[in-house]
Amino acid sequence: MWIYVVIGVFVIILVYAIILFNSFSSLNNKVKEAFSTMDIYLKKRWDLVPNLVEIVKGYAKHEKDTLEEVTKLRGNIYDDMSNDEKIKTNVKLSRDIDKIMVLVEAYPELKASDNFKDLSDKLVKIEDDIANSRKYYNGTVRIFNNKVEMFPNNIFAKIFGFRSKPMFEAKSSERKSVDVNEK
């Protein structure tokens, strides 16, 4: 009699483990898909930045340090980076782009340049696309991480080798409240 109970419990645990593994795999694939979508926009921005730097260099020759930071950052080969490295590098790149845009404010002739306006418009569009895809990515990561971190799933997640994924955090400038006071 006890043997049937033990076999029954084992079968229930086995079925639960199979269902849970499939659920982990499905959610993991959704996270990969969400990152791939976001990665397309990150790569577009990555490729746009050298053009932006070159245009700014022509106008702001003595702002060398800021521009060199961006150039050095872009020295990495994007396709060879891991997803975590891409996220960390793009956070730094966002900060450097913000610095460039602040720098541009000091050069009215640069702001009036058609090439700069075109690149700036493209950058704004890409930033919007990144923000939207980041929402989707972070949403799928949240669902995946909840599944991986909650008990008893966390036990099976460790056994199957599933680990929590990093969120793609907003830039510090996106977290600040908008200042409506004119200076």
Tab-separated table of C-alpha atoms in Angstrom:
chain	number	residue	atom	x	y	z
A	1	MET	CA	0.000	0.000	0.000
A	2	TRP	CA	2.753	2.475	0.945
A	3	ILE	CA	4.536	1.767	-2.277
A	4	TYR	CA	1.562	3.120	-4.228
A	5	VAL	CA	1.564	6.312	-2.162
A	6	VAL	CA	5.291	6.803	-2.729
A	7	ILE	CA	4.924	6.116	-6.468
A	8	GLY	CA	1.919	8.486	-6.608
A	9	VAL	CA	3.838	11.294	-4.867
A	10	PHE	CA	6.837	10.691	-7.145
A	11	VAL	CA	4.626	10.859	-10.255
A	12	ILE	CA	2.993	14.085	-9.030
A	13	ILE	CA	6.413	15.680	-8.383
A	14	LEU	CA	7.672	14.466	-11.770
A	15	VAL	CA	4.639	15.874	-13.605
A	16	TYR	CA	4.953	19.155	-11.684
A	17	ALA	CA	8.672	19.339	-12.562
A	18	ILE	CA	7.973	18.717	-16.258
A	19	ILE	CA	5.244	21.366	-16.367
A	20	LEU	CA	7.463	23.800	-14.466
A	21	PHE	CA	10.450	23.179	-16.769
A	22	ASN	CA	8.272	23.851	-19.814
A	23	SER	CA	6.982	27.022	-18.171
A	24	PHE	CA	10.542	28.193	-17.395
A	25	SER	CA	11.587	27.459	-20.974
A	26	SER	CA	8.615	29.318	-22.424
A	27	LEU	CA	9.195	32.385	-20.262
A	28	ASN	CA	12.942	32.284	-20.957
A	29	ASN	CA	12.194	32.321	-24.694
A	30	LYS	CA	9.889	35.321	-24.217
A	31	VAL	CA	12.710	37.168	-22.422
A	32	LYS	CA	15.074	36.330	-25.296
A	33	GLU	CA	12.516	37.557	-27.820
A	34	ALA	CA	11.970	40.779	-25.870
A	35	PHE	CA	15.711	41.390	-25.664
A	36	SER	CA	16.094	40.718	-29.393
A	37	THR	CA	13.466	43.337	-30.156
A	38	MET	CA	15.145	45.864	-27.876
A	39	ASP	CA	18.574	44.885	-29.217
A	40	ILE	CA	17.579	45.982	-32.724
A	41	TYR	CA	16.962	49.533	-31.482
A	42	LEU	CA	20.058	49.530	-29.272
A	43	LYS	CA	22.140	48.531	-32.306
A	44	LYS	CA	20.562	51.288	-34.425
A	45	ARG	CA	21.504	53.829	-31.764
A	46	TRP	CA	24.964	52.265	-31.481
A	47	ASP	CA	25.466	52.784	-35.220
A	48	LEU	CA	24.047	56.332	-35.180
A	49	VAL	CA	26.363	57.642	-32.466
A	50	PRO	CA	29.596	57.858	-34.557
A	51	ASN	CA	27.817	60.103	-37.074
A	52	LEU	CA	26.573	62.301	-34.249
A	53	VAL	CA	30.069	62.482	-32.734
A	54	GLU	CA	31.631	63.421	-36.084
A	55	ILE	CA	29.171	66.267	-36.647
A	56	VAL	CA	29.680	67.594	-33.121
A	57	LYS	CA	33.488	67.300	-33.513
A	58	GLY	CA	33.360	69.639	-36.480
A	59	TYR	CA	31.728	72.361	-34.391
A	60	ALA	CA	33.064	71.711	-30.908
A	61	LYS	CA	36.771	71.039	-31.379
A	62	HIS	CA	37.716	71.858	-27.772
A	63	GLU	CA	35.109	69.480	-26.266
A	64	LYS	CA	37.441	66.585	-26.963
A	65	ASP	CA	37.080	64.699	-23.645
A	66	THR	CA	33.336	64.103	-23.908
A	67	LEU	CA	33.612	62.958	-27.491
A	68	GLU	CA	36.559	60.667	-26.746
A	69	GLU	CA	34.539	58.930	-23.994
A	70	VAL	CA	31.847	58.039	-26.513
A	71	THR	CA	34.367	56.952	-29.125
A	72	LYS	CA	36.213	54.781	-26.575
A	73	LEU	CA	32.947	53.226	-25.414
A	74	ARG	CA	32.029	52.412	-28.990
A	75	GLY	CA	35.423	50.746	-29.462
A	76	ASN	CA	33.833	47.536	-28.217
A	77	ILE	CA	32.363	45.289	-30.877
A	78	TYR	CA	28.627	45.289	-30.205
A	79	ASP	CA	27.859	41.867	-31.668
A	80	ASP	CA	30.513	40.217	-29.470
A	81	MET	CA	28.968	41.493	-26.228
A	82	SER	CA	26.767	39.416	-23.954
A	83	ASN	CA	23.249	40.683	-23.244
A	84	ASP	CA	24.360	41.902	-19.797
A	85	GLU	CA	27.321	43.761	-21.344
A	86	LYS	CA	25.011	45.325	-23.934
A	87	ILE	CA	22.694	46.581	-21.202
A	88	LYS	CA	25.564	48.029	-19.107
A	89	THR	CA	27.265	49.587	-22.147
A	90	ASN	CA	24.032	51.155	-23.369
A	91	VAL	CA	23.399	52.707	-19.957
A	92	LYS	CA	26.844	54.352	-20.217
A	93	LEU	CA	26.183	55.312	-23.833
A	94	SER	CA	22.907	56.972	-22.820
A	95	ARG	CA	24.762	59.090	-20.255
A	96	ASP	CA	27.350	60.090	-22.854
A	97	ILE	CA	24.667	60.977	-25.405
A	98	ASP	CA	23.050	63.179	-22.752
A	99	LYS	CA	26.426	64.914	-22.263
A	100	ILE	CA	26.720	65.492	-26.018
A	101	MET	CA	23.219	66.958	-26.196
A	102	VAL	CA	24.044	69.334	-23.320
A	103	LEU	CA	27.265	70.270	-25.099
A	104	VAL	CA	25.307	71.016	-28.287
A	105	GLU	CA	23.313	73.690	-26.435
A	106	ALA	CA	26.452	75.864	-26.418
A	107	TYR	CA	26.704	75.780	-30.232
A	108	PRO	CA	23.672	77.372	-31.910
A	109	GLU	CA	25.164	76.897	-35.379
A	110	LEU	CA	25.449	73.155	-34.687
A	111	LYS	CA	21.809	72.978	-33.553
A	112	ALA	CA	20.838	74.719	-36.790
A	113	SER	CA	22.798	72.254	-38.947
A	114	ASP	CA	20.547	70.100	-41.165
A	115	ASN	CA	22.768	67.053	-40.617
A	116	PHE	CA	22.573	67.461	-36.857
A	117	LYS	CA	18.809	68.009	-36.940
A	118	ASP	CA	18.366	64.854	-39.022
A	119	LEU	CA	20.556	62.760	-36.710
A	120	SER	CA	18.903	64.272	-33.649
A	121	ASP	CA	15.434	63.413	-34.993
A	122	LYS	CA	16.560	59.840	-35.700
A	123	LEU	CA	18.028	59.599	-32.225
A	124	VAL	CA	14.780	60.791	-30.621
A	125	LYS	CA	12.806	58.186	-32.619
A	126	ILE	CA	15.240	55.429	-31.648
A	127	GLU	CA	15.155	56.495	-27.985
A	128	ASP	CA	11.341	56.234	-28.070
A	129	ASP	CA	11.581	52.772	-29.624
A	130	ILE	CA	14.122	51.728	-26.993
A	131	ALA	CA	11.860	53.001	-24.198
A	132	ASN	CA	8.885	51.042	-25.540
A	133	SER	CA	10.855	47.857	-26.103
A	134	ARG	CA	12.469	48.246	-22.672
A	135	LYS	CA	8.976	48.233	-21.114
A	136	TYR	CA	8.169	44.968	-22.866
A	137	TYR	CA	11.545	43.451	-21.979
A	138	ASN	CA	11.274	44.452	-18.314
A	139	GLY	CA	7.715	43.101	-18.178
A	140	THR	CA	8.776	39.695	-19.479
A	141	VAL	CA	11.815	39.682	-17.173
A	142	ARG	CA	9.562	40.478	-14.196
A	143	ILE	CA	7.274	37.550	-15.005
A	144	PHE	CA	10.255	35.230	-15.541
A	145	ASN	CA	12.019	36.379	-12.360
A	146	ASN	CA	8.831	35.929	-10.297
A	147	LYS	CA	8.527	32.378	-11.587
A	148	VAL	CA	12.209	31.626	-10.884
A	149	GLU	CA	12.369	33.246	-7.442
A	150	MET	CA	9.115	32.072	-5.802
A	151	PHE	CA	8.950	29.001	-3.620
A	152	PRO	CA	8.865	26.088	-4.497
A	153	ASN	CA	9.726	27.034	-8.087
A	154	ASN	CA	13.090	28.422	-6.965
A	155	ILE	CA	14.206	24.920	-5.978
A	156	PHE	CA	13.385	23.526	-9.405
A	157	ALA	CA	14.833	26.622	-11.136
A	158	LYS	CA	18.197	25.935	-9.485
A	159	ILE	CA	18.022	22.282	-10.468
A	160	PHE	CA	17.205	23.178	-14.094
A	161	GLY	CA	19.778	25.999	-14.225
A	162	PHE	CA	17.398	28.949	-14.644
A	163	ARG	CA	18.599	32.192	-13.039
A	164	SER	CA	17.002	35.616	-12.617
A	165	LYS	CA	17.569	38.045	-15.485
A	166	PRO	CA	18.629	41.689	-15.123
A	167	MET	CA	16.156	44.495	-15.752
A	168	PHE	CA	17.084	47.265	-18.185
A	169	GLU	CA	16.904	50.253	-15.842
A	170	ALA	CA	15.872	53.730	-16.941
A	171	LYS	CA	18.513	56.417	-17.337
A	172	SER	CA	18.796	58.753	-14.363
A	173	SER	CA	17.578	61.626	-16.557
A	174	GLU	CA	14.368	59.687	-17.301
A	175	ARG	CA	13.690	59.278	-13.578
A	176	LYS	CA	13.899	62.998	-12.814
A	177	SER	CA	10.747	65.027	-12.696
A	178	VAL	CA	10.319	67.551	-15.470
A	179	ASP	CA	11.324	71.093	-14.551
A	180	VAL	CA	8.759	73.483	-16.013
A	181	ASN	CA	10.390	76.662	-14.707
A	182	GLU	CA	11.913	78.813	-17.428
A	183	LYS	CA	15.348	80.117	-16.609
